Coordinates of C-alpha atoms and ligand atoms in Angstrom, one line a residue:
S104 CA -41.6 0.6 13.8
E105 CA -41.7 -2.1 11.2
S106 CA -38.9 -0.3 9.3
G107 CA -35.4 -1.5 8.9
H108 CA -34.1 1.2 11.2
M109 CA -34.1 1.8 14.9
V110 CA -36.1 4.8 15.9
S111 CA -34.1 7.6 17.5
I112 CA -36.0 8.7 20.6
Y113 CA -34.2 12.0 20.7
D114 CA -35.0 12.9 17.1
T115 CA -38.6 11.9 17.5
L116 CA -39.1 14.0 20.6
Y117 CA -37.2 16.9 19.1
T118 CA -39.5 16.9 16.1
L119 CA -42.6 16.6 18.3
F120 CA -41.6 19.5 20.6
E121 CA -40.3 21.6 17.8
K122 CA -43.7 21.5 16.1
A123 CA -45.5 22.3 19.4
I124 CA -43.2 25.2 20.2
I125 CA -43.6 26.7 16.7
E126 CA -47.4 26.3 17.0
A127 CA -47.4 27.9 20.4
Y128 CA -45.1 30.8 19.3
P129 CA -45.5 31.2 15.6
D130 CA -43.8 34.7 15.7
L131 CA -40.5 33.4 16.9
T132 CA -37.9 32.3 14.3
D133 CA -35.7 29.4 15.3
P134 CA -37.1 28.9 18.8
P135 CA -34.9 26.9 21.2
V136 CA -35.8 23.2 21.3
V137 CA -33.9 21.6 24.3
I138 CA -34.4 17.9 24.7
S139 CA -32.3 15.8 27.1
S140 CA -32.6 12.4 28.7
S141 CA -33.3 12.7 32.4
N142 CA -30.9 11.2 34.9
N143 CA -33.4 11.0 37.7
P144 CA -36.6 8.9 37.3
K145 CA -38.4 11.5 39.3
F146 CA -38.2 13.8 36.3
G147 CA -39.5 11.4 33.8
D148 CA -37.4 9.6 31.1
Y149 CA -36.7 12.7 29.0
Q150 CA -37.2 16.3 29.5
C151 CA -38.0 19.3 27.4
N152 CA -36.2 22.3 28.9
S153 CA -37.2 25.0 26.3
A154 CA -39.4 27.0 28.6
L155 CA -36.6 28.9 30.3
P156 CA -34.7 30.0 27.2
L157 CA -38.1 30.8 25.6
C158 CA -39.0 33.0 28.6
K159 CA -35.9 35.0 28.2
L160 CA -36.5 35.4 24.5
L161 CA -40.1 36.5 25.0
G162 CA -39.2 38.8 27.8
S163 CA -36.8 40.8 25.7
A164 CA -39.3 40.9 22.8
S165 CA -42.4 42.0 24.7
Q166 CA -40.9 44.3 27.3
G167 CA -43.2 44.6 30.3
K168 CA -45.9 41.8 30.1
K169 CA -44.3 39.0 32.1
V170 CA -45.0 35.3 31.5
S171 CA -43.5 32.7 33.7
P172 CA -41.7 29.6 32.3
R173 CA -44.3 27.4 33.9
E174 CA -47.0 29.2 31.8
I175 CA -44.9 28.7 28.8
A176 CA -44.4 25.0 29.5
D177 CA -48.2 24.6 30.0
K178 CA -48.8 26.3 26.7
I179 CA -46.3 24.0 24.9
I180 CA -47.9 20.9 26.4
L181 CA -51.3 21.9 25.0
K182 CA -49.8 22.0 21.5
V183 CA -47.9 18.7 21.7
A184 CA -49.6 16.3 19.3
S185 CA -50.4 12.9 20.6
S186 CA -47.6 10.5 19.9
P187 CA -47.3 6.7 20.3
L188 CA -44.0 7.4 22.0
V189 CA -45.3 9.5 24.9
E190 CA -47.2 8.1 27.9
K191 CA -47.6 11.4 29.7
L192 CA -46.2 14.9 30.1
E193 CA -46.0 17.0 33.2
V194 CA -44.7 20.4 34.2
A195 CA -42.2 20.4 37.1
G196 CA -40.2 22.9 39.0
A197 CA -39.4 26.2 37.3
G198 CA -41.0 25.1 34.0
F199 CA -39.4 21.8 33.0
I200 CA -41.5 19.4 31.0
N201 CA -41.0 15.8 32.1
I202 CA -41.6 13.2 29.4
Y203 CA -42.6 9.6 30.2
L204 CA -42.1 7.1 27.4
K205 CA -44.8 4.5 26.6
R206 CA -43.7 0.9 27.3
E207 CA -45.6 -0.4 24.3
F208 CA -43.6 1.7 22.0
G209 CA -40.3 0.6 23.5
Q210 CA -41.5 -2.9 23.3
A211 CA -42.2 -2.6 19.6
I212 CA -38.8 -1.1 18.9
L213 CA -37.1 -4.0 20.7
A214 CA -39.3 -6.6 19.2
N215 CA -38.4 -5.3 15.8
I216 CA -34.7 -6.0 16.6
L217 CA -35.6 -9.6 17.5
K218 CA -37.7 -9.9 14.4
H219 CA -34.9 -8.7 12.1
G220 CA -32.3 -10.8 14.0
K221 CA -30.0 -7.9 14.2
V222 CA -29.6 -4.5 15.9
L223 CA -30.8 -2.0 13.4
S224 CA -28.9 1.2 12.6
P225 CA -30.6 4.5 13.2
P226 CA -31.9 6.1 10.0
V227 CA -29.2 8.0 8.2
V228 CA -30.3 11.0 6.2
Q229 CA -27.7 10.8 3.5
K230 CA -25.3 8.1 2.5
R231 CA -21.8 9.6 2.1
R232 CA -18.4 8.6 0.8
I233 CA -16.1 8.9 3.7
L234 CA -12.3 8.5 3.9
V235 CA -10.8 7.6 7.2
D236 CA -7.0 8.2 7.4
F237 CA -5.8 6.2 10.4
S238 CA -2.9 4.2 11.8
S239 CA -0.4 5.6 9.4
P240 CA 2.9 4.6 10.9
N241 CA 6.3 5.4 9.4
V242 CA 8.5 2.9 7.7
A243 CA 11.7 1.9 9.6
K244 CA 10.7 4.1 12.5
E245 CA 9.0 2.4 15.3
M246 CA 5.2 1.9 15.2
H247 CA 4.6 3.3 18.6
V248 CA 1.7 3.5 21.0
G249 CA 0.5 6.7 19.4
H250 CA 0.0 4.8 16.2
L251 CA -1.8 2.1 18.2
R252 CA -4.2 4.8 19.4
S253 CA -4.8 6.0 15.9
T254 CA -5.3 2.4 14.8
I255 CA -7.8 1.5 17.5
I256 CA -9.8 4.8 17.3
G257 CA -9.8 5.0 13.5
D258 CA -10.9 1.4 13.1
S259 CA -13.8 2.0 15.5
I260 CA -14.9 5.2 13.8
A261 CA -14.8 3.3 10.4
R262 CA -16.8 0.4 11.9
L263 CA -19.4 2.8 13.2
L264 CA -19.7 4.7 9.9
E265 CA -19.9 1.4 8.0
F266 CA -22.7 0.2 10.3
L267 CA -24.6 3.4 9.4
G268 CA -24.4 2.4 5.8
H269 CA -21.8 4.9 4.6
D270 CA -19.3 4.1 1.9
V271 CA -16.1 4.1 3.9
L272 CA -12.5 4.0 2.7
R273 CA -9.9 3.0 5.3
I274 CA -6.6 4.5 4.3
N275 CA -3.2 3.9 5.8
H276 CA -1.1 6.9 5.1
I277 CA 2.2 5.3 5.8
G278 CA 5.3 7.5 6.0
D279 CA 7.2 5.5 3.3
W280 CA 9.1 8.3 1.6
G281 CA 11.6 10.8 2.8
T282 CA 15.2 11.5 3.6
Q283 CA 15.6 8.8 6.2
F284 CA 15.8 6.3 3.3
G285 CA 19.2 7.7 2.3
M286 CA 20.9 6.5 5.3
L287 CA 18.9 3.2 5.4
I288 CA 19.9 2.4 1.9
A289 CA 23.6 3.4 2.4
H290 CA 23.6 1.1 5.5
L291 CA 21.9 -1.7 3.5
E292 CA 24.6 -1.5 0.8
D293 CA 27.3 -2.0 3.4
K294 CA 25.7 -4.7 5.5
F295 CA 24.1 -6.7 2.7
P296 CA 26.0 -5.9 -0.5
N297 CA 24.1 -8.7 -2.3
Y298 CA 20.7 -7.3 -1.6
T299 CA 19.7 -7.1 -5.2
T300 CA 19.9 -10.9 -5.6
E301 CA 19.3 -12.2 -2.1
S302 CA 16.7 -10.8 0.2
P303 CA 18.5 -9.4 3.2
P304 CA 17.6 -11.0 6.6
I305 CA 16.6 -7.9 8.4
S306 CA 14.5 -9.0 11.3
D307 CA 14.6 -5.9 13.4
L308 CA 14.2 -2.8 11.4
Q309 CA 14.2 -0.7 14.4
S310 CA 17.7 -1.6 15.4
F311 CA 18.7 -1.4 11.7
Y312 CA 17.4 2.2 11.8
K313 CA 19.3 3.0 15.0
E314 CA 22.5 1.6 13.6
S315 CA 22.3 3.7 10.4
K316 CA 21.3 6.8 12.4
V317 CA 24.4 6.4 14.6
R318 CA 26.6 6.2 11.5
F319 CA 24.8 9.1 9.9
D320 CA 25.4 11.3 13.0
E321 CA 29.0 10.3 13.5
D322 CA 30.5 9.5 10.1
E323 CA 30.8 12.5 7.6
E324 CA 31.6 10.1 4.7
F325 CA 28.6 8.0 5.4
K326 CA 26.4 11.1 5.6
K327 CA 27.5 12.2 2.2
R328 CA 26.7 8.8 0.7
A329 CA 23.3 8.8 2.4
Y330 CA 22.5 12.1 0.7
A331 CA 23.7 10.7 -2.6
C332 CA 21.4 7.7 -2.1
V333 CA 18.4 10.1 -1.5
V334 CA 19.1 11.8 -4.8
K335 CA 19.3 8.5 -6.7
L336 CA 16.2 7.2 -5.0
Q337 CA 14.3 10.4 -5.9
A338 CA 15.6 10.0 -9.5
H339 CA 14.0 6.5 -9.4
E340 CA 17.2 4.6 -10.2
P341 CA 16.1 1.0 -10.2
K342 CA 18.6 -0.3 -7.8
Y343 CA 17.6 2.3 -5.2
I344 CA 14.0 1.7 -5.8
Q345 CA 14.6 -1.9 -5.1
A346 CA 16.4 -1.2 -1.9
W347 CA 13.6 1.1 -0.8
K348 CA 11.0 -1.5 -1.6
L349 CA 13.0 -4.1 0.4
I350 CA 13.0 -1.9 3.5
C351 CA 9.3 -1.0 3.1
D352 CA 8.5 -4.7 2.8
V353 CA 10.1 -5.5 6.2
S354 CA 8.0 -2.7 7.8
R355 CA 4.9 -3.7 6.0
K356 CA 5.1 -7.3 7.3
E357 CA 5.6 -6.0 10.9
F358 CA 2.6 -3.7 10.5
Q359 CA 0.5 -6.3 8.9
S360 CA 1.1 -8.8 11.8
I361 CA -0.2 -6.2 14.2
Y362 CA -3.3 -5.5 12.1
N363 CA -4.0 -9.2 11.8
R364 CA -3.8 -9.7 15.5
L365 CA -6.1 -6.8 16.2
D366 CA -8.4 -7.6 13.2
I367 CA -7.9 -4.2 11.5
K368 CA -8.5 -3.7 7.8
L369 CA -6.7 -1.0 6.0
I370 CA -5.7 0.0 2.5
E371 CA -2.1 1.0 2.3
R372 CA -1.6 4.2 0.5
G373 CA 1.6 5.8 1.7
E374 CA 3.2 9.1 1.0
S375 CA 5.1 7.6 -2.0
F376 CA 1.8 7.0 -3.7
Y377 CA 1.4 10.7 -4.2
H378 CA 4.8 11.1 -5.8
S379 CA 3.7 12.3 -9.2
R380 CA 0.7 14.1 -7.7
M381 CA 3.0 16.2 -5.6
K382 CA 4.5 17.7 -8.7
D383 CA 1.1 18.3 -10.1
I384 CA -0.2 20.1 -6.9
V385 CA 2.9 22.3 -6.7
K386 CA 2.3 23.3 -10.3
E387 CA -1.3 24.0 -9.7
L388 CA -0.7 26.1 -6.6
E389 CA 2.1 27.9 -8.4
E390 CA -0.1 28.7 -11.4
K391 CA -2.9 30.0 -9.2
N392 CA -0.4 32.2 -7.4
F393 CA -0.9 30.7 -4.0
L394 CA 2.8 30.2 -3.4
E395 CA 5.1 32.8 -1.9
E396 CA 8.9 33.0 -1.7
D397 CA 10.3 32.8 1.8
E398 CA 14.1 32.6 2.1
G399 CA 14.3 30.3 -0.8
R400 CA 11.3 28.1 0.3
K401 CA 7.9 28.2 -1.3
I402 CA 5.2 28.6 1.3
M403 CA 1.4 28.8 1.3
W404 CA -0.7 30.6 3.8
G405 CA -4.2 29.6 4.9
E406 CA -7.4 31.6 4.3
N407 CA -6.8 34.3 6.8
R408 CA -3.0 34.0 6.9
E409 CA -3.5 32.6 10.4
G410 CA -1.0 30.5 12.2
I411 CA 2.0 29.3 10.3
P412 CA 2.2 28.7 6.5
L413 CA 2.8 25.3 4.9
T414 CA 6.1 24.6 3.3
I415 CA 5.3 23.4 -0.2
V416 CA 8.8 23.3 -1.7
K417 CA 12.0 23.3 0.4
R418 CA 15.1 25.3 -0.5
D419 CA 16.7 22.4 -2.2
G420 CA 13.6 21.9 -4.3
G421 CA 12.4 18.8 -2.3
F422 CA 8.9 18.2 -1.1
T423 CA 7.7 17.9 2.5
Y424 CA 5.0 16.3 4.6
D425 CA 2.9 19.4 3.8
T426 CA 3.3 18.8 0.1
S427 CA 2.2 15.2 0.4
D428 CA -0.8 16.1 2.4
M429 CA -1.9 18.7 -0.1
A430 CA -1.5 16.2 -2.9
A431 CA -3.3 13.6 -0.8
I432 CA -6.3 15.8 -0.1
K433 CA -6.7 16.7 -3.7
H434 CA -6.6 13.0 -4.7
R435 CA -9.1 12.1 -2.0
I436 CA -11.6 14.8 -3.0
V437 CA -11.2 14.8 -6.7
E438 CA -10.3 11.2 -7.6
E439 CA -11.7 9.3 -4.7
K440 CA -14.8 11.6 -4.6
A441 CA -14.7 11.6 -0.8
E442 CA -17.3 13.9 0.7
W443 CA -15.9 13.6 4.2
V444 CA -12.3 13.1 5.2
I445 CA -11.4 12.1 8.7
Y446 CA -7.8 12.3 9.9
V447 CA -7.0 10.3 13.1
V448 CA -3.7 11.6 14.3
D449 CA -2.2 12.6 17.6
A450 CA -3.2 16.0 18.9
G451 CA 0.3 17.3 18.4
Q452 CA -0.5 17.5 14.7
A453 CA -3.7 19.5 15.1
T454 CA -2.2 22.7 13.7
H455 CA -0.8 21.0 10.7
F456 CA -4.2 19.7 9.7
Q457 CA -6.0 22.9 10.5
I458 CA -3.7 24.9 8.2
M459 CA -3.7 22.2 5.6
E460 CA -7.5 22.3 5.5
S461 CA -7.5 26.0 5.4
C462 CA -5.0 26.0 2.4
A463 CA -7.1 23.4 0.6
R464 CA -10.2 25.5 1.0
R465 CA -8.4 28.6 -0.1
A466 CA -7.3 26.8 -3.2
R467 CA -10.8 25.5 -3.7
I468 CA -9.8 21.9 -3.7
V469 CA -12.0 21.5 -0.7
L470 CA -15.5 23.1 -1.1
S471 CA -18.2 23.9 1.4
C472 CA -20.0 20.7 0.6
H473 CA -17.0 18.7 1.9
N474 CA -16.3 18.0 5.6
I475 CA -12.8 17.7 6.9
D476 CA -12.4 16.4 10.5
F477 CA -9.3 16.1 12.5
V478 CA -9.7 13.5 15.2
G479 CA -6.9 14.1 17.6
F480 CA -6.0 12.2 20.7
G481 CA -3.8 12.6 23.8
V482 CA -0.5 11.0 24.7
V483 CA -0.3 7.5 26.2
L484 CA 1.3 7.7 29.6
G485 CA 3.0 5.0 31.7
E486 CA 1.8 4.4 35.2
D487 CA 4.4 6.9 36.4
K488 CA 2.3 9.5 34.4
K489 CA 5.3 10.1 32.1
K490 CA 5.4 9.3 28.4
F491 CA 4.9 5.5 28.0
K492 CA 8.4 4.0 27.6
T493 CA 10.2 0.8 28.5
R494 CA 12.2 0.7 31.7
S495 CA 15.4 1.4 29.7
G496 CA 13.7 4.4 28.2
D497 CA 13.0 2.9 24.7
T498 CA 9.8 3.1 22.9
V499 CA 7.6 0.1 23.6
K500 CA 7.4 -2.3 20.6
L501 CA 3.8 -2.9 19.8
S502 CA 4.3 -6.7 19.2
Q503 CA 5.8 -6.9 22.7
L504 CA 2.9 -4.9 24.1
L505 CA 0.4 -7.3 22.6
D506 CA 2.4 -10.3 23.9
E507 CA 2.3 -8.8 27.3
G508 CA -1.4 -8.4 27.0
L509 CA -1.7 -12.1 26.1
K510 CA 0.3 -13.0 29.2
R511 CA -1.9 -10.9 31.4
A512 CA -5.0 -12.4 30.0
E513 CA -3.7 -15.9 30.5
Q514 CA -2.9 -15.1 34.2
K515 CA -6.5 -13.8 34.5
L516 CA -8.0 -17.0 33.2
M517 CA -5.7 -19.1 35.3
E518 CA -6.7 -17.2 38.4
K519 CA -10.3 -18.2 37.7
E520 CA -9.1 -21.7 36.9
R521 CA -10.6 -21.6 33.5
D522 CA -8.0 -24.0 32.2
K523 CA -9.9 -26.7 34.0
V524 CA -13.1 -26.1 32.2
L525 CA -12.2 -24.8 28.8
T526 CA -10.6 -26.8 26.0
K527 CA -7.2 -25.7 24.8
E528 CA -8.8 -24.0 21.8
E529 CA -11.5 -22.3 23.9
F530 CA -8.9 -21.1 26.3
N531 CA -6.8 -19.6 23.6
K532 CA -9.7 -17.9 22.0
A533 CA -10.7 -16.4 25.4
K534 CA -7.2 -15.3 26.0
E535 CA -7.0 -13.4 22.7
S536 CA -10.5 -11.9 23.2
I537 CA -9.5 -10.6 26.6
A538 CA -6.0 -9.4 25.7
Y539 CA -6.9 -7.4 22.6
G540 CA -10.3 -6.5 23.9
C541 CA -8.7 -4.9 27.0
I542 CA -6.1 -3.0 25.0
K543 CA -8.7 -1.6 22.6
Y544 CA -11.4 -0.9 25.2
A545 CA -9.0 0.9 27.6
D546 CA -8.2 3.3 24.8
L547 CA -11.7 3.8 23.6
C548 CA -13.4 4.2 26.9
H549 CA -11.5 7.4 27.7
N550 CA -12.3 10.7 26.2
R551 CA -9.8 10.6 23.3
N552 CA -8.9 14.3 23.8
H553 CA -7.2 13.5 27.1
D554 CA -3.9 11.8 27.8
Y555 CA -4.4 8.3 29.1
V556 CA -2.5 6.1 31.5
F557 CA -1.7 2.7 30.1
S558 CA -2.1 0.2 32.8
F559 CA -2.5 -3.6 32.3
D560 CA -3.6 -3.9 35.9
K561 CA -6.4 -1.4 35.5
M562 CA -7.6 -2.6 32.1
T563 CA -7.9 -6.3 33.3
E564 CA -9.9 -5.5 36.4
D565 CA -13.0 -7.6 36.8
K566 CA -15.2 -4.8 38.0
G567 CA -16.0 -1.4 36.6
N568 CA -16.1 -0.2 33.0
T569 CA -13.5 -2.6 31.6
A570 CA -13.5 -5.1 28.7
V571 CA -13.1 -8.0 31.1
Y572 CA -16.3 -7.1 33.0
L573 CA -18.3 -6.5 29.8
L574 CA -17.1 -9.7 28.0
Y575 CA -18.0 -11.7 31.1
A576 CA -21.3 -9.9 31.4
L577 CA -22.2 -11.0 27.9
T578 CA -21.2 -14.6 28.4
R579 CA -23.4 -14.6 31.5
I580 CA -26.3 -13.1 29.7
R581 CA -25.9 -15.6 26.9
S582 CA -25.8 -18.5 29.3
I583 CA -29.2 -17.7 30.7
A584 CA -31.2 -19.0 27.8
R585 CA -28.9 -22.0 27.7
T586 CA -29.5 -23.0 31.3
A587 CA -33.2 -22.4 30.8
N588 CA -33.0 -25.0 28.0
V589 CA -34.5 -22.6 25.5
S590 CA -33.5 -23.8 22.1
R591 CA -32.9 -21.6 19.1
E592 CA -36.2 -22.9 17.6
E593 CA -38.2 -22.1 20.7
M594 CA -36.7 -18.7 20.9
Q595 CA -37.5 -18.1 17.2
E596 CA -41.1 -19.2 17.7
A597 CA -41.5 -17.0 20.8
I598 CA -40.3 -13.9 18.9
G599 CA -43.4 -13.5 16.9
K600 CA -45.8 -14.5 19.7
T601 CA -44.6 -13.6 23.1
P602 CA -44.2 -9.9 24.0
I603 CA -40.9 -8.8 25.6
S604 CA -41.6 -8.5 29.3
L605 CA -41.5 -4.9 30.4
E606 CA -43.9 -4.9 33.3
H607 CA -41.4 -4.8 36.1
E608 CA -39.7 -1.5 36.9
K609 CA -36.3 -3.1 36.4
E610 CA -37.3 -4.6 33.0
W611 CA -38.5 -1.2 31.8
K612 CA -35.4 0.5 33.1
L613 CA -33.1 -1.9 31.2
A614 CA -35.2 -1.4 28.0
K615 CA -34.9 2.3 28.3
V616 CA -31.1 2.0 28.4
L617 CA -31.2 -0.2 25.2
L618 CA -33.4 2.4 23.5
K619 CA -30.7 5.0 23.8
F620 CA -28.5 3.1 21.3
P621 CA -29.4 5.1 18.2
D622 CA -29.0 8.4 19.9
V623 CA -25.6 7.5 21.2
I624 CA -24.5 6.4 17.7
L625 CA -25.9 9.6 16.1
K626 CA -24.1 11.7 18.7
I627 CA -20.8 10.0 17.9
T628 CA -21.2 10.8 14.2
K629 CA -21.1 14.4 15.3
D630 CA -18.3 14.5 17.8
L631 CA -16.4 11.3 16.9
C632 CA -15.9 10.6 20.6
L633 CA -16.3 6.8 21.2
H634 CA -16.2 6.8 24.9
T635 CA -20.0 7.4 25.0
L636 CA -20.5 4.1 23.4
C637 CA -18.4 2.4 26.1
E638 CA -20.4 4.2 28.7
L639 CA -23.6 2.8 27.1
C640 CA -22.1 -0.7 27.2
Y641 CA -21.4 -0.3 30.9
E642 CA -24.8 1.1 31.5
I643 CA -26.4 -1.8 29.7
A644 CA -24.4 -4.4 31.7
C645 CA -25.3 -2.7 35.0
A646 CA -29.0 -2.3 34.2
F647 CA -29.0 -6.0 33.2
T648 CA -27.5 -7.0 36.5
E649 CA -30.2 -5.0 38.4
F650 CA -32.9 -6.7 36.3
Y651 CA -31.5 -10.1 36.7
D652 CA -31.2 -9.7 40.5
N653 CA -34.8 -8.7 40.7
C654 CA -36.6 -10.7 38.1
Y655 CA -36.6 -14.5 37.7
C656 CA -36.2 -15.7 34.2
V657 CA -36.8 -19.2 35.2
E658 CA -38.5 -20.6 38.3
K659 CA -37.1 -23.7 39.9
N660 CA -38.6 -26.1 42.5
Q661 CA -36.9 -27.2 45.7
T662 CA -34.9 -29.8 44.0
G663 CA -33.6 -27.3 41.5
E664 CA -35.6 -28.4 38.5
I665 CA -36.9 -25.8 36.2
V666 CA -40.7 -25.6 36.5
K667 CA -41.4 -22.5 34.6
V668 CA -39.6 -20.4 32.0
N669 CA -40.6 -16.7 31.6
M670 CA -40.2 -16.4 27.9
G671 CA -40.9 -12.6 27.9
R672 CA -37.8 -12.2 30.1
I673 CA -35.7 -14.6 28.1
L674 CA -36.5 -12.4 25.1
L675 CA -35.4 -9.3 27.0
T676 CA -32.1 -11.0 27.8
E677 CA -31.8 -12.0 24.1
V678 CA -32.2 -8.5 22.9
T679 CA -29.8 -7.2 25.6
A680 CA -27.2 -9.7 24.4
M681 CA -27.7 -8.7 20.8
M682 CA -27.3 -5.1 21.7
L683 CA -24.0 -5.7 23.6
E684 CA -22.7 -7.7 20.7
Q685 CA -23.5 -4.9 18.3
C686 CA -21.7 -2.4 20.5
F687 CA -18.7 -4.8 20.8
A688 CA -18.6 -5.1 17.0
L689 CA -18.4 -1.3 16.7
L690 CA -15.6 -1.2 19.3
G691 CA -13.7 -4.0 17.6
L692 CA -14.2 -6.4 20.6
K693 CA -14.6 -10.1 19.8
P694 CA -16.7 -11.9 22.4
V695 CA -16.4 -15.6 22.8
E696 CA -19.0 -18.1 23.8
K697 CA -17.1 -19.5 26.7
M698 CA -14.5 -17.8 28.9
Ligands
LIG800 N1 2.9 9.2 9.5 C1 2.4 10.2 10.3 C2 3.0 10.1 11.7 O1 3.4 9.1 12.1 C3 0.9 10.3 10.4 C4 0.2 10.5 9.0 C5 -1.2 11.0 9.2 N2 -1.9 11.2 8.0 C6 -1.6 12.2 7.1 N3 -2.4 12.3 6.1 N4 -0.7 13.1 7.4 O2 3.0 11.1 12.4

């Protein structure tokens, strides 16, 4: 465990038992290897539950001669090679194998983290180039809570993949092209006729959009002009391109301010980027005979003609969202050399992406060596369980939502009278940490596939699986070494010499939670569901509390003076804090020293 990676317990046990099972039953191809962590200490730390499925398999193969799962479990155990990870094995119940981990091994893994000064990532088999398409709001339309979900989830997925050492491209596929620009430009011409020489003072693009939409719907003359504007824009007439850019810039600034507040990094590459590539892809698909006529449209079906086809060219010859996504996937695979493309978009678009992938595979743009994943998510609901809206029924502006978060965080800190202890700067830092942390965490800690109820009251609760609870837990853990007067230097010195204390049952319990980290991360790379990382954070914080309630880190005399510091336990708190910090970094939470 001297390596620069953190050992995966699951993988190690899997390999160990796989070998044993193959040795015990050499005639079976692909025998079942079932390893899970146990949720009851009575049944060890992990379990191998292969005996039952093996029994079924053997029963149907050997007809007659019956062997019991317990006998099978015994036979497997005999074949398990000795491993520094395993303390003991025992057969229980109907043929389960309980696995007890060795403390020394856990100790070495955690000591390695202290030695390296950072939480190490699990070993990754193969470094890949991964493109994450997330956030992706639309220009001039509101950036709504759905885009907030995509932003938060996508950012966290990107953070996790970056942590694993992958080469990650964070792409913002902004909706910056389309027919809505016709009416926006026509409206711009009327409202700010000098826009080519003076930058128009549009502060609220959303109401600008609404105004032009009203005119578009009510005024035939205006509608005609709007269409004419689209045509001129698509012909790249400089004046119209300029107007389009102006409008995009207003949006861009709004988006960027949200990203700055939430500390999100993205490369903007909107639909307009694919302009010339759309023509190319249409030509390619046409030449390869993938396009079919359908009432004047040109459509393309997926591999098995399942679902609905993509519309590649409209009746008026224009391109669609489908066209831009086909051009984008080609660019991503061929030019960007992406091996894995992840789309983080609301579940409502699942079918679009499914068919798009199918078409891209049919056209052999995407090959079997490429992975395409659609990361969908549910709708954000208000506390009334209806779609999240303002009281007047409007969509909630994200900047206002973040402002409200700040207000709530401030209230929280005032309740605790933190204004009396923190400097103005510390107070503001804590406020931002809580506000943005809560909003992100509330989203991430739910299974993304479900709809979720947005509630400031819930997300700022002090107890339970919330950002507030966890951020406070970390500051508390961090303050232990401080109150024990252990300096950085002393800590550093102890790291090489003093073993992390794992004698006490609660110490060992905490350590075993920490050891799950690599397995949680590896699981997320498979299902891209981040709530399990939040669950781990909560589990760590709870296990730490149990440890701290039962084990003294410092001993004090009657007058309250520290008479003894238990360095092995201080080291355990240190590694716990590092682990929580690493999890927070993956979730985009920013802990502060004082709050
Ligand atoms: N702009 C789209 C929307 O707001 C999301 C784009 C997602 N990415 C993509 N490649 N289609 O619904």
